[in-house]
Every structure is written in C-alpha cells, then in structure tokens.
Amino acid sequence: MKAGLVSVSFRSNTPFEIIGAAARSGLSAIEWGSDVHAPCGNSEKLKEIALLQKNAGLECSSYGTYFRIGVTPIGELPLYLTAAEILGTGVLRVWCGDKPSSEYGYDERMKIFEAARCAAETAKAAGMTLCTEFHHHTFTDEALAVKELLEAVDLPSLKTYWQPNQYRTAEENLLTAQILAPFTENVHRENRFPLSHDKAYWNKYFSELKAAHFALLEFMPDDNIESLAAESEALRELIR
C-alpha cells in the first residue's frame, strides 16, 4: 500500500503547490479532484498536472470525480474517463445515488443497480475502474448496501473506497472494513483530527484492508498545507 493525498484537502492551493508539498512530505501519489484542480473538460490543465507530477516523481492514484451513478447522465462519464487517462490513472472515484440506501424501495434499487452496471461496462470498455464513495446520504452508505450493489453488478470495473464513519464506533468501522475488504481499491481518511490520535484503530483497519492499493489523506487537522508533512509521516508509519 502506498501513501497519498486527496487534492481537495487544499482547494485554495494550486496544483504546483500541492505537488511540491506532497513530494517534500514523502508521499507517492495524489488523487486529483475534478471540481477545482483538474476539471474534466480542460485537457491543457490536465496535461500540465500530469507533467508536473511526473517531474516530481509522483503518480496519480485516482481521479476524484463528482459523477453520481443514477443521477449524472451516463453520457458524461467518457469525459471523466478521458481526463483520468490524461492524468495517468485508471481509477475514478464516483458517487452513487442521492439519498441513504434505507430510503430506496425495490424498484429504485433495481434502477440504481442498472445504472451502476451501465457505468461499470463503460469503464470496463475503457480499461478503467470506478470506485464508489463509501459515504452517508448516498446509496453506498452501509457496508451491506455496497456489497449488494457490487455483487449485483458483478464486474471487476466497479469497486469501492473505504473510510471510517465518524459517527460510528471503531468496532463498527472495523466490521465494515472486514466486509468491504475484498472490494476495496483505496482507503482514505476524511477527518480533521491528527492521524496519530487514531493510531491504534488505524492499525486494525489496515490489517483488514492490506490488499488496497493506496491510503490517501483527506483534509488536515487545521486545513493548513504546512501540516501535511506531519500527517504524511504518521500515515507512512502506519502502512509500513
């Protein structure tokens, strides 16, 4: 597992500044967000980012999109796939649905499964992988809902991210990690507490998720890019 950074952690900083900070902090990769830093329709900017990260010895772990399965028209997905290719990654983070899984009736579930299957087939044709955000207020808010979706689609081009839920106990989060470990591409941490505060729990999480490819920092305790070095050191120590 390699250590990386989600660029949305520093929306007010430029890609050049983020790349420099990541390289100085000993990170291996960056997930670029499509909302500010790497818009999918701006090929020149995407190429510039790809060159900057290559020169800094970094790779693009993934492309963090705001494509939402079952909501965003499927015709927009190729734009994101092309952008990911320019950035040098075959993995895209996507969202799924626009309400909690518990609020989906049978017919709605079937529609979201079909939309996910169509998106996964589109990604597969491009040689890429979509990973759903494991997040509240989406269909993929519970481990069993994610598992149900992925098993219904049954394509290797659809996987998931995993992150601990700040509203759940560590024991509950560990259970979700165990359930989703076979389907997890990347792990990320969306929390504004120092990573060292959760060290014991993260050792357990990583022991379950050791097959994931990247562990990504998302947001700093103080939102300051200067804090990246300390958080990166803590993350590298954990994944070692």
PDB file of C-alpha atoms in Angstrom:
ATOM      1  CA  MET A   1       0.000   0.000   0.000  1.00  0.00           C
ATOM      2  CA  LYS A   2       1.293   3.444  -0.947  1.00  0.00           C
ATOM      3  CA  ALA A   3       0.670   6.750   0.827  1.00  0.00           C
ATOM      4  CA  GLY A   4      -1.008   9.605  -0.988  1.00  0.00           C
ATOM      5  CA  LEU A   5      -3.081  12.755  -0.761  1.00  0.00           C
ATOM      6  CA  VAL A   6      -6.505  13.863  -1.975  1.00  0.00           C
ATOM      7  CA  SER A   7      -6.093  17.251  -3.646  1.00  0.00           C
ATOM      8  CA  VAL A   8      -9.437  18.579  -2.376  1.00  0.00           C
ATOM      9  CA  SER A   9      -7.716  18.826   1.006  1.00  0.00           C
ATOM     10  CA  PHE A  10      -6.239  22.073  -0.306  1.00  0.00           C
ATOM     11  CA  ARG A  11      -8.748  23.634  -2.672  1.00  0.00           C
ATOM     12  CA  SER A  12      -7.202  27.096  -2.234  1.00  0.00           C
ATOM     13  CA  ASN A  13      -3.733  25.899  -3.296  1.00  0.00           C
ATOM     14  CA  THR A  14      -2.517  25.414  -6.849  1.00  0.00           C
ATOM     15  CA  PRO A  15      -1.586  22.001  -8.280  1.00  0.00           C
ATOM     16  CA  PHE A  16       2.035  23.172  -8.347  1.00  0.00           C
ATOM     17  CA  GLU A  17       1.926  23.944  -4.605  1.00  0.00           C
ATOM     18  CA  ILE A  18       0.184  20.663  -3.796  1.00  0.00           C
ATOM     19  CA  ILE A  19       2.659  18.612  -5.807  1.00  0.00           C
ATOM     20  CA  GLY A  20       5.582  20.346  -4.103  1.00  0.00           C
ATOM     21  CA  ALA A  21       4.147  19.750  -0.629  1.00  0.00           C
ATOM     22  CA  ALA A  22       3.354  16.107  -1.394  1.00  0.00           C
ATOM     23  CA  ALA A  23       6.849  15.436  -2.722  1.00  0.00           C
ATOM     24  CA  ARG A  24       8.520  17.119   0.261  1.00  0.00           C
ATOM     25  CA  SER A  25       6.306  15.088   2.603  1.00  0.00           C
ATOM     26  CA  GLY A  26       7.437  11.789   1.120  1.00  0.00           C
ATOM     27  CA  LEU A  27       4.099  10.844  -0.418  1.00  0.00           C
ATOM     28  CA  SER A  28       3.851   8.669  -3.510  1.00  0.00           C
ATOM     29  CA  ALA A  29       0.658   9.840  -5.167  1.00  0.00           C
ATOM     30  CA  ILE A  30      -2.150  12.362  -5.470  1.00  0.00           C
ATOM     31  CA  GLU A  31      -5.844  11.901  -6.202  1.00  0.00           C
ATOM     32  CA  TRP A  32      -6.868  14.926  -8.248  1.00  0.00           C
ATOM     33  CA  GLY A  33     -10.340  16.367  -7.725  1.00  0.00           C
ATOM     34  CA  SER A  34     -12.429  17.256 -10.746  1.00  0.00           C
ATOM     35  CA  ASP A  35     -14.154  20.214  -9.070  1.00  0.00           C
ATOM     36  CA  VAL A  36     -11.263  22.676  -8.750  1.00  0.00           C
ATOM     37  CA  HIS A  37      -7.815  21.368  -9.621  1.00  0.00           C
ATOM     38  CA  ALA A  38      -8.452  19.029 -12.545  1.00  0.00           C
ATOM     39  CA  PRO A  39     -11.686  19.823 -14.431  1.00  0.00           C
ATOM     40  CA  CYS A  40     -12.515  17.008 -16.825  1.00  0.00           C
ATOM     41  CA  GLY A  41     -13.039  19.327 -19.798  1.00  0.00           C
ATOM     42  CA  ASN A  42      -9.732  21.178 -19.547  1.00  0.00           C
ATOM     43  CA  SER A  43      -7.222  18.919 -21.306  1.00  0.00           C
ATOM     44  CA  GLU A  44      -4.418  21.504 -21.242  1.00  0.00           C
ATOM     45  CA  LYS A  45      -4.609  21.857 -17.473  1.00  0.00           C
ATOM     46  CA  LEU A  46      -4.789  18.081 -17.057  1.00  0.00           C
ATOM     47  CA  LYS A  47      -1.680  17.630 -19.203  1.00  0.00           C
ATOM     48  CA  GLU A  48       0.141  20.294 -17.189  1.00  0.00           C
ATOM     49  CA  ILE A  49      -0.700  18.497 -13.921  1.00  0.00           C
ATOM     50  CA  ALA A  50       0.420  15.160 -15.372  1.00  0.00           C
ATOM     51  CA  LEU A  51       3.770  16.629 -16.382  1.00  0.00           C
ATOM     52  CA  LEU A  52       4.308  18.380 -13.046  1.00  0.00           C
ATOM     53  CA  GLN A  53       3.610  15.247 -11.037  1.00  0.00           C
ATOM     54  CA  LYS A  54       5.821  13.130 -13.282  1.00  0.00           C
ATOM     55  CA  ASN A  55       8.710  15.567 -12.859  1.00  0.00           C
ATOM     56  CA  ALA A  56       8.197  15.422  -9.085  1.00  0.00           C
ATOM     57  CA  GLY A  57       8.322  11.610  -9.070  1.00  0.00           C
ATOM     58  CA  LEU A  58       4.646  11.268  -8.113  1.00  0.00           C
ATOM     59  CA  GLU A  59       1.840   9.249  -9.636  1.00  0.00           C
ATOM     60  CA  CYS A  60      -1.878   9.841  -9.867  1.00  0.00           C
ATOM     61  CA  SER A  61      -3.559   7.318  -7.598  1.00  0.00           C
ATOM     62  CA  SER A  62      -7.043   8.147  -8.838  1.00  0.00           C
ATOM     63  CA  TYR A  63      -9.350  10.804 -10.208  1.00  0.00           C
ATOM     64  CA  GLY A  64     -11.811  12.151  -7.660  1.00  0.00           C
ATOM     65  CA  THR A  65     -14.953  12.944  -9.616  1.00  0.00           C
ATOM     66  CA  TYR A  66     -18.406  14.153  -8.759  1.00  0.00           C
ATOM     67  CA  PHE A  67     -20.037  11.831 -11.264  1.00  0.00           C
ATOM     68  CA  ARG A  68     -23.034  10.379  -9.439  1.00  0.00           C
ATOM     69  CA  ILE A  69     -24.328   6.960 -10.531  1.00  0.00           C
ATOM     70  CA  GLY A  70     -28.059   7.074 -11.137  1.00  0.00           C
ATOM     71  CA  VAL A  71     -28.097  10.881 -11.191  1.00  0.00           C
ATOM     72  CA  THR A  72     -25.453  12.197 -13.611  1.00  0.00           C
ATOM     73  CA  PRO A  73     -26.260  11.348 -17.264  1.00  0.00           C
ATOM     74  CA  ILE A  74     -24.180   8.364 -18.380  1.00  0.00           C
ATOM     75  CA  GLY A  75     -23.171  10.333 -21.468  1.00  0.00           C
ATOM     76  CA  GLU A  76     -20.903  12.473 -19.265  1.00  0.00           C
ATOM     77  CA  LEU A  77     -18.842   9.552 -17.989  1.00  0.00           C
ATOM     78  CA  PRO A  78     -16.496   9.333 -21.034  1.00  0.00           C
ATOM     79  CA  LEU A  79     -15.326  12.897 -20.300  1.00  0.00           C
ATOM     80  CA  TYR A  80     -14.167  11.774 -16.855  1.00  0.00           C
ATOM     81  CA  LEU A  81     -12.576   8.612 -18.233  1.00  0.00           C
ATOM     82  CA  THR A  82     -10.596  10.657 -20.747  1.00  0.00           C
ATOM     83  CA  ALA A  83      -9.461  13.048 -18.032  1.00  0.00           C
ATOM     84  CA  ALA A  84      -8.310  10.153 -15.850  1.00  0.00           C
ATOM     85  CA  GLU A  85      -6.303   8.767 -18.747  1.00  0.00           C
ATOM     86  CA  ILE A  86      -4.561  12.115 -19.249  1.00  0.00           C
ATOM     87  CA  LEU A  87      -3.705  12.242 -15.542  1.00  0.00           C
ATOM     88  CA  GLY A  88      -2.233   8.757 -15.771  1.00  0.00           C
ATOM     89  CA  THR A  89      -4.693   6.733 -13.712  1.00  0.00           C
ATOM     90  CA  GLY A  90      -7.222   4.016 -14.423  1.00  0.00           C
ATOM     91  CA  VAL A  91      -9.189   4.534 -11.199  1.00  0.00           C
ATOM     92  CA  LEU A  92     -12.032   7.020 -10.732  1.00  0.00           C
ATOM     93  CA  ARG A  93     -13.846   7.786  -7.520  1.00  0.00           C
ATOM     94  CA  VAL A  94     -17.587   8.250  -8.118  1.00  0.00           C
ATOM     95  CA  TRP A  95     -20.717   8.754  -6.026  1.00  0.00           C
ATOM     96  CA  CYS A  96     -23.809   6.555  -6.064  1.00  0.00           C
ATOM     97  CA  GLY A  97     -27.343   7.822  -5.668  1.00  0.00           C
ATOM     98  CA  ASP A  98     -28.518  10.889  -3.793  1.00  0.00           C
ATOM     99  CA  LYS A  99     -30.138   9.541  -0.632  1.00  0.00           C
ATOM    100  CA  PRO A 100     -29.489   6.891   2.049  1.00  0.00           C
ATOM    101  CA  SER A 101     -29.744   3.245   0.992  1.00  0.00           C
ATOM    102  CA  SER A 102     -32.542   2.696   3.519  1.00  0.00           C
ATOM    103  CA  GLU A 103     -34.782   5.041   1.520  1.00  0.00           C
ATOM    104  CA  TYR A 104     -34.540   3.058  -1.710  1.00  0.00           C
ATOM    105  CA  GLY A 105     -37.510   0.840  -2.498  1.00  0.00           C
ATOM    106  CA  TYR A 106     -37.210  -2.297  -4.626  1.00  0.00           C
ATOM    107  CA  ASP A 107     -37.783  -0.590  -7.983  1.00  0.00           C
ATOM    108  CA  GLU A 108     -35.349   2.196  -7.130  1.00  0.00           C
ATOM    109  CA  ARG A 109     -32.717  -0.339  -6.109  1.00  0.00           C
ATOM    110  CA  MET A 110     -33.079  -2.115  -9.423  1.00  0.00           C
ATOM    111  CA  LYS A 111     -32.655   1.201 -11.253  1.00  0.00           C
ATOM    112  CA  ILE A 112     -29.523   2.103  -9.297  1.00  0.00           C
ATOM    113  CA  PHE A 113     -28.088  -1.376  -9.972  1.00  0.00           C
ATOM    114  CA  GLU A 114     -28.764  -0.972 -13.692  1.00  0.00           C
ATOM    115  CA  ALA A 115     -27.207   2.492 -13.747  1.00  0.00           C
ATOM    116  CA  ALA A 116     -24.156   1.145 -11.921  1.00  0.00           C
ATOM    117  CA  ARG A 117     -23.888  -1.769 -14.347  1.00  0.00           C
ATOM    118  CA  CYS A 118     -24.029   0.591 -17.321  1.00  0.00           C
ATOM    119  CA  ALA A 119     -21.347   2.833 -15.802  1.00  0.00           C
ATOM    120  CA  ALA A 120     -19.140  -0.159 -14.972  1.00  0.00           C
ATOM    121  CA  GLU A 121     -19.474  -1.513 -18.503  1.00  0.00           C
ATOM    122  CA  THR A 122     -18.498   1.890 -19.907  1.00  0.00           C
ATOM    123  CA  ALA A 123     -15.448   1.972 -17.641  1.00  0.00           C
ATOM    124  CA  LYS A 124     -14.531  -1.606 -18.491  1.00  0.00           C
ATOM    125  CA  ALA A 125     -14.559  -0.793 -22.205  1.00  0.00           C
ATOM    126  CA  ALA A 126     -12.061   1.977 -21.481  1.00  0.00           C
ATOM    127  CA  GLY A 127      -9.897  -0.317 -19.342  1.00  0.00           C
ATOM    128  CA  MET A 128     -10.711   1.604 -16.178  1.00  0.00           C
ATOM    129  CA  THR A 129     -12.235   1.048 -12.743  1.00  0.00           C
ATOM    130  CA  LEU A 130     -14.932   3.027 -10.938  1.00  0.00           C
ATOM    131  CA  CYS A 131     -14.892   3.113  -7.135  1.00  0.00           C
ATOM    132  CA  THR A 132     -17.933   4.223  -5.195  1.00  0.00           C
ATOM    133  CA  GLU A 133     -17.595   6.676  -2.348  1.00  0.00           C
ATOM    134  CA  PHE A 134     -18.456   4.986   0.960  1.00  0.00           C
ATOM    135  CA  HIS A 135     -20.387   7.914   2.352  1.00  0.00           C
ATOM    136  CA  HIS A 136     -23.545   8.823   4.244  1.00  0.00           C
ATOM    137  CA  HIS A 137     -26.547  10.224   2.318  1.00  0.00           C
ATOM    138  CA  THR A 138     -25.741   8.033  -0.697  1.00  0.00           C
ATOM    139  CA  PHE A 139     -26.783   4.525  -1.669  1.00  0.00           C
ATOM    140  CA  THR A 140     -23.320   3.321  -0.676  1.00  0.00           C
ATOM    141  CA  ASP A 141     -23.647   4.439   2.944  1.00  0.00           C
ATOM    142  CA  GLU A 142     -23.667   0.999   4.565  1.00  0.00           C
ATOM    143  CA  ALA A 143     -21.298  -1.920   4.037  1.00  0.00           C
ATOM    144  CA  LEU A 144     -24.096  -4.356   3.181  1.00  0.00           C
ATOM    145  CA  ALA A 145     -25.599  -1.918   0.665  1.00  0.00           C
ATOM    146  CA  VAL A 146     -22.207  -1.557  -1.032  1.00  0.00           C
ATOM    147  CA  LYS A 147     -21.747  -5.319  -1.088  1.00  0.00           C
ATOM    148  CA  GLU A 148     -25.238  -5.792  -2.528  1.00  0.00           C
ATOM    149  CA  LEU A 149     -24.546  -3.261  -5.286  1.00  0.00           C
ATOM    150  CA  LEU A 150     -21.167  -4.699  -6.245  1.00  0.00           C
ATOM    151  CA  GLU A 151     -22.441  -8.267  -6.263  1.00  0.00           C
ATOM    152  CA  ALA A 152     -25.468  -7.268  -8.356  1.00  0.00           C
ATOM    153  CA  VAL A 153     -23.237  -5.585 -10.948  1.00  0.00           C
ATOM    154  CA  ASP A 154     -20.578  -8.315 -10.716  1.00  0.00           C
ATOM    155  CA  LEU A 155     -17.953  -6.579 -12.827  1.00  0.00           C
ATOM    156  CA  PRO A 156     -14.304  -6.039 -11.816  1.00  0.00           C
ATOM    157  CA  SER A 157     -14.574  -2.481 -13.127  1.00  0.00           C
ATOM    158  CA  LEU A 158     -16.756  -1.480 -10.155  1.00  0.00           C
ATOM    159  CA  LYS A 159     -15.188  -1.419  -6.689  1.00  0.00           C
ATOM    160  CA  THR A 160     -15.325   0.796  -3.620  1.00  0.00           C
ATOM    161  CA  TYR A 161     -13.335   3.135  -1.452  1.00  0.00           C
ATOM    162  CA  TRP A 162     -13.391   2.652   2.296  1.00  0.00           C
ATOM    163  CA  GLN A 163     -13.234   5.220   5.055  1.00  0.00           C
ATOM    164  CA  PRO A 164     -14.249   5.093   8.719  1.00  0.00           C
ATOM    165  CA  ASN A 165     -17.562   6.750   9.538  1.00  0.00           C
ATOM    166  CA  GLN A 166     -17.007   9.471  12.146  1.00  0.00           C
ATOM    167  CA  TYR A 167     -20.498   8.840  13.528  1.00  0.00           C
ATOM    168  CA  ARG A 168     -19.828   5.143  14.197  1.00  0.00           C
ATOM    169  CA  THR A 169     -17.713   3.397  16.809  1.00  0.00           C
ATOM    170  CA  ALA A 170     -14.303   1.987  15.962  1.00  0.00           C
ATOM    171  CA  GLU A 171     -15.723  -1.516  16.343  1.00  0.00           C
ATOM    172  CA  GLU A 172     -18.496  -0.764  13.846  1.00  0.00           C
ATOM    173  CA  ASN A 173     -15.973   0.728  11.418  1.00  0.00           C
ATOM    174  CA  LEU A 174     -13.745  -2.315  11.767  1.00  0.00           C
ATOM    175  CA  LEU A 175     -16.683  -4.534  10.825  1.00  0.00           C
ATOM    176  CA  THR A 176     -17.335  -2.513   7.660  1.00  0.00           C
ATOM    177  CA  ALA A 177     -13.639  -2.806   6.784  1.00  0.00           C
ATOM    178  CA  GLN A 178     -13.864  -6.593   7.142  1.00  0.00           C
ATOM    179  CA  ILE A 179     -16.985  -6.778   4.949  1.00  0.00           C
ATOM    180  CA  LEU A 180     -15.659  -4.489   2.212  1.00  0.00           C
ATOM    181  CA  ALA A 181     -12.004  -5.570   2.192  1.00  0.00           C
ATOM    182  CA  PRO A 182     -12.425  -7.833  -0.888  1.00  0.00           C
ATOM    183  CA  PHE A 183     -13.931  -4.943  -2.863  1.00  0.00           C
ATOM    184  CA  THR A 184     -11.755  -2.035  -1.659  1.00  0.00           C
ATOM    185  CA  GLU A 185      -9.440  -0.325  -4.121  1.00  0.00           C
ATOM    186  CA  ASN A 186      -8.254   2.614  -1.979  1.00  0.00           C
ATOM    187  CA  VAL A 187      -8.586   3.766   1.620  1.00  0.00           C
ATOM    188  CA  HIS A 188      -8.969   7.385   2.632  1.00  0.00           C
ATOM    189  CA  ARG A 189      -9.372   9.304   5.831  1.00  0.00           C
ATOM    190  CA  GLU A 190     -11.766  12.261   5.920  1.00  0.00           C
ATOM    191  CA  ASN A 191     -11.225  13.611   9.399  1.00  0.00           C
ATOM    192  CA  ARG A 192      -9.818  16.808  10.854  1.00  0.00           C
ATOM    193  CA  PHE A 193      -8.125  15.155  13.844  1.00  0.00           C
ATOM    194  CA  PRO A 194      -4.403  14.292  13.744  1.00  0.00           C
ATOM    195  CA  LEU A 195      -3.913  10.781  12.421  1.00  0.00           C
ATOM    196  CA  SER A 196      -1.767   9.954  15.448  1.00  0.00           C
ATOM    197  CA  HIS A 197      -4.870  10.237  17.648  1.00  0.00           C
ATOM    198  CA  ASP A 198      -6.410   7.200  15.922  1.00  0.00           C
ATOM    199  CA  LYS A 199      -3.224   5.187  15.544  1.00  0.00           C
ATOM    200  CA  ALA A 200      -4.434   2.071  17.383  1.00  0.00           C
ATOM    201  CA  TYR A 201      -7.644   1.920  15.358  1.00  0.00           C
ATOM    202  CA  TRP A 202      -5.900   2.521  12.045  1.00  0.00           C
ATOM    203  CA  ASN A 203      -3.511  -0.350  12.716  1.00  0.00           C
ATOM    204  CA  LYS A 204      -6.592  -2.589  12.930  1.00  0.00           C
ATOM    205  CA  TYR A 205      -8.210  -1.061   9.858  1.00  0.00           C
ATOM    206  CA  PHE A 206      -5.097  -1.507   7.737  1.00  0.00           C
ATOM    207  CA  SER A 207      -4.695  -5.092   8.922  1.00  0.00           C
ATOM    208  CA  GLU A 208      -8.073  -5.806   7.302  1.00  0.00           C
ATOM    209  CA  LEU A 209      -7.533  -3.647   4.214  1.00  0.00           C
ATOM    210  CA  LYS A 210      -3.983  -4.652   3.356  1.00  0.00           C
ATOM    211  CA  ALA A 211      -4.941  -5.510  -0.238  1.00  0.00           C
ATOM    212  CA  ALA A 212      -5.886  -1.891  -1.007  1.00  0.00           C
ATOM    213  CA  HIS A 213      -3.513  -0.016  -3.296  1.00  0.00           C
ATOM    214  CA  PHE A 214      -3.397   3.482  -1.789  1.00  0.00           C
ATOM    215  CA  ALA A 215      -4.028   5.079   1.591  1.00  0.00           C
ATOM    216  CA  LEU A 216      -4.999   8.699   0.981  1.00  0.00           C
ATOM    217  CA  LEU A 217      -5.029  11.632   3.379  1.00  0.00           C
ATOM    218  CA  GLU A 218      -8.092  13.820   3.000  1.00  0.00           C
ATOM    219  CA  PHE A 219      -8.125  17.152   4.884  1.00  0.00           C
ATOM    220  CA  MET A 220      -5.687  18.330   7.530  1.00  0.00           C
ATOM    221  CA  PRO A 221      -6.462  18.960  11.220  1.00  0.00           C
ATOM    222  CA  ASP A 222      -6.118  22.718  10.615  1.00  0.00           C
ATOM    223  CA  ASP A 223      -6.646  22.792   6.803  1.00  0.00           C
ATOM    224  CA  ASN A 224      -3.066  24.062   6.509  1.00  0.00           C
ATOM    225  CA  ILE A 225      -0.838  22.641   3.797  1.00  0.00           C
ATOM    226  CA  GLU A 226       2.132  23.021   6.169  1.00  0.00           C
ATOM    227  CA  SER A 227       0.587  20.281   8.337  1.00  0.00           C
ATOM    228  CA  LEU A 228       0.902  17.756   5.524  1.00  0.00           C
ATOM    229  CA  ALA A 229       4.423  16.670   6.470  1.00  0.00           C
ATOM    230  CA  ALA A 230       3.445  15.508   9.971  1.00  0.00           C
ATOM    231  CA  GLU A 231       0.290  13.751   8.789  1.00  0.00           C
ATOM    232  CA  SER A 232       2.198  12.075   5.956  1.00  0.00           C
ATOM    233  CA  GLU A 233       4.838  10.801   8.364  1.00  0.00           C
ATOM    234  CA  ALA A 234       2.114   9.316  10.588  1.00  0.00           C
ATOM    235  CA  LEU A 235       0.435   7.650   7.600  1.00  0.00           C
ATOM    236  CA  ARG A 236       3.676   6.167   6.269  1.00  0.00           C
ATOM    237  CA  GLU A 237       4.472   4.770   9.699  1.00  0.00           C
ATOM    238  CA  LEU A 238       1.064   3.100   9.870  1.00  0.00           C
ATOM    239  CA  ILE A 239       1.192   1.455   6.455  1.00  0.00           C
ATOM    240  CA  ARG A 240       4.760   0.229   6.982  1.00  0.00           C
TER     241      ARG A 240
END
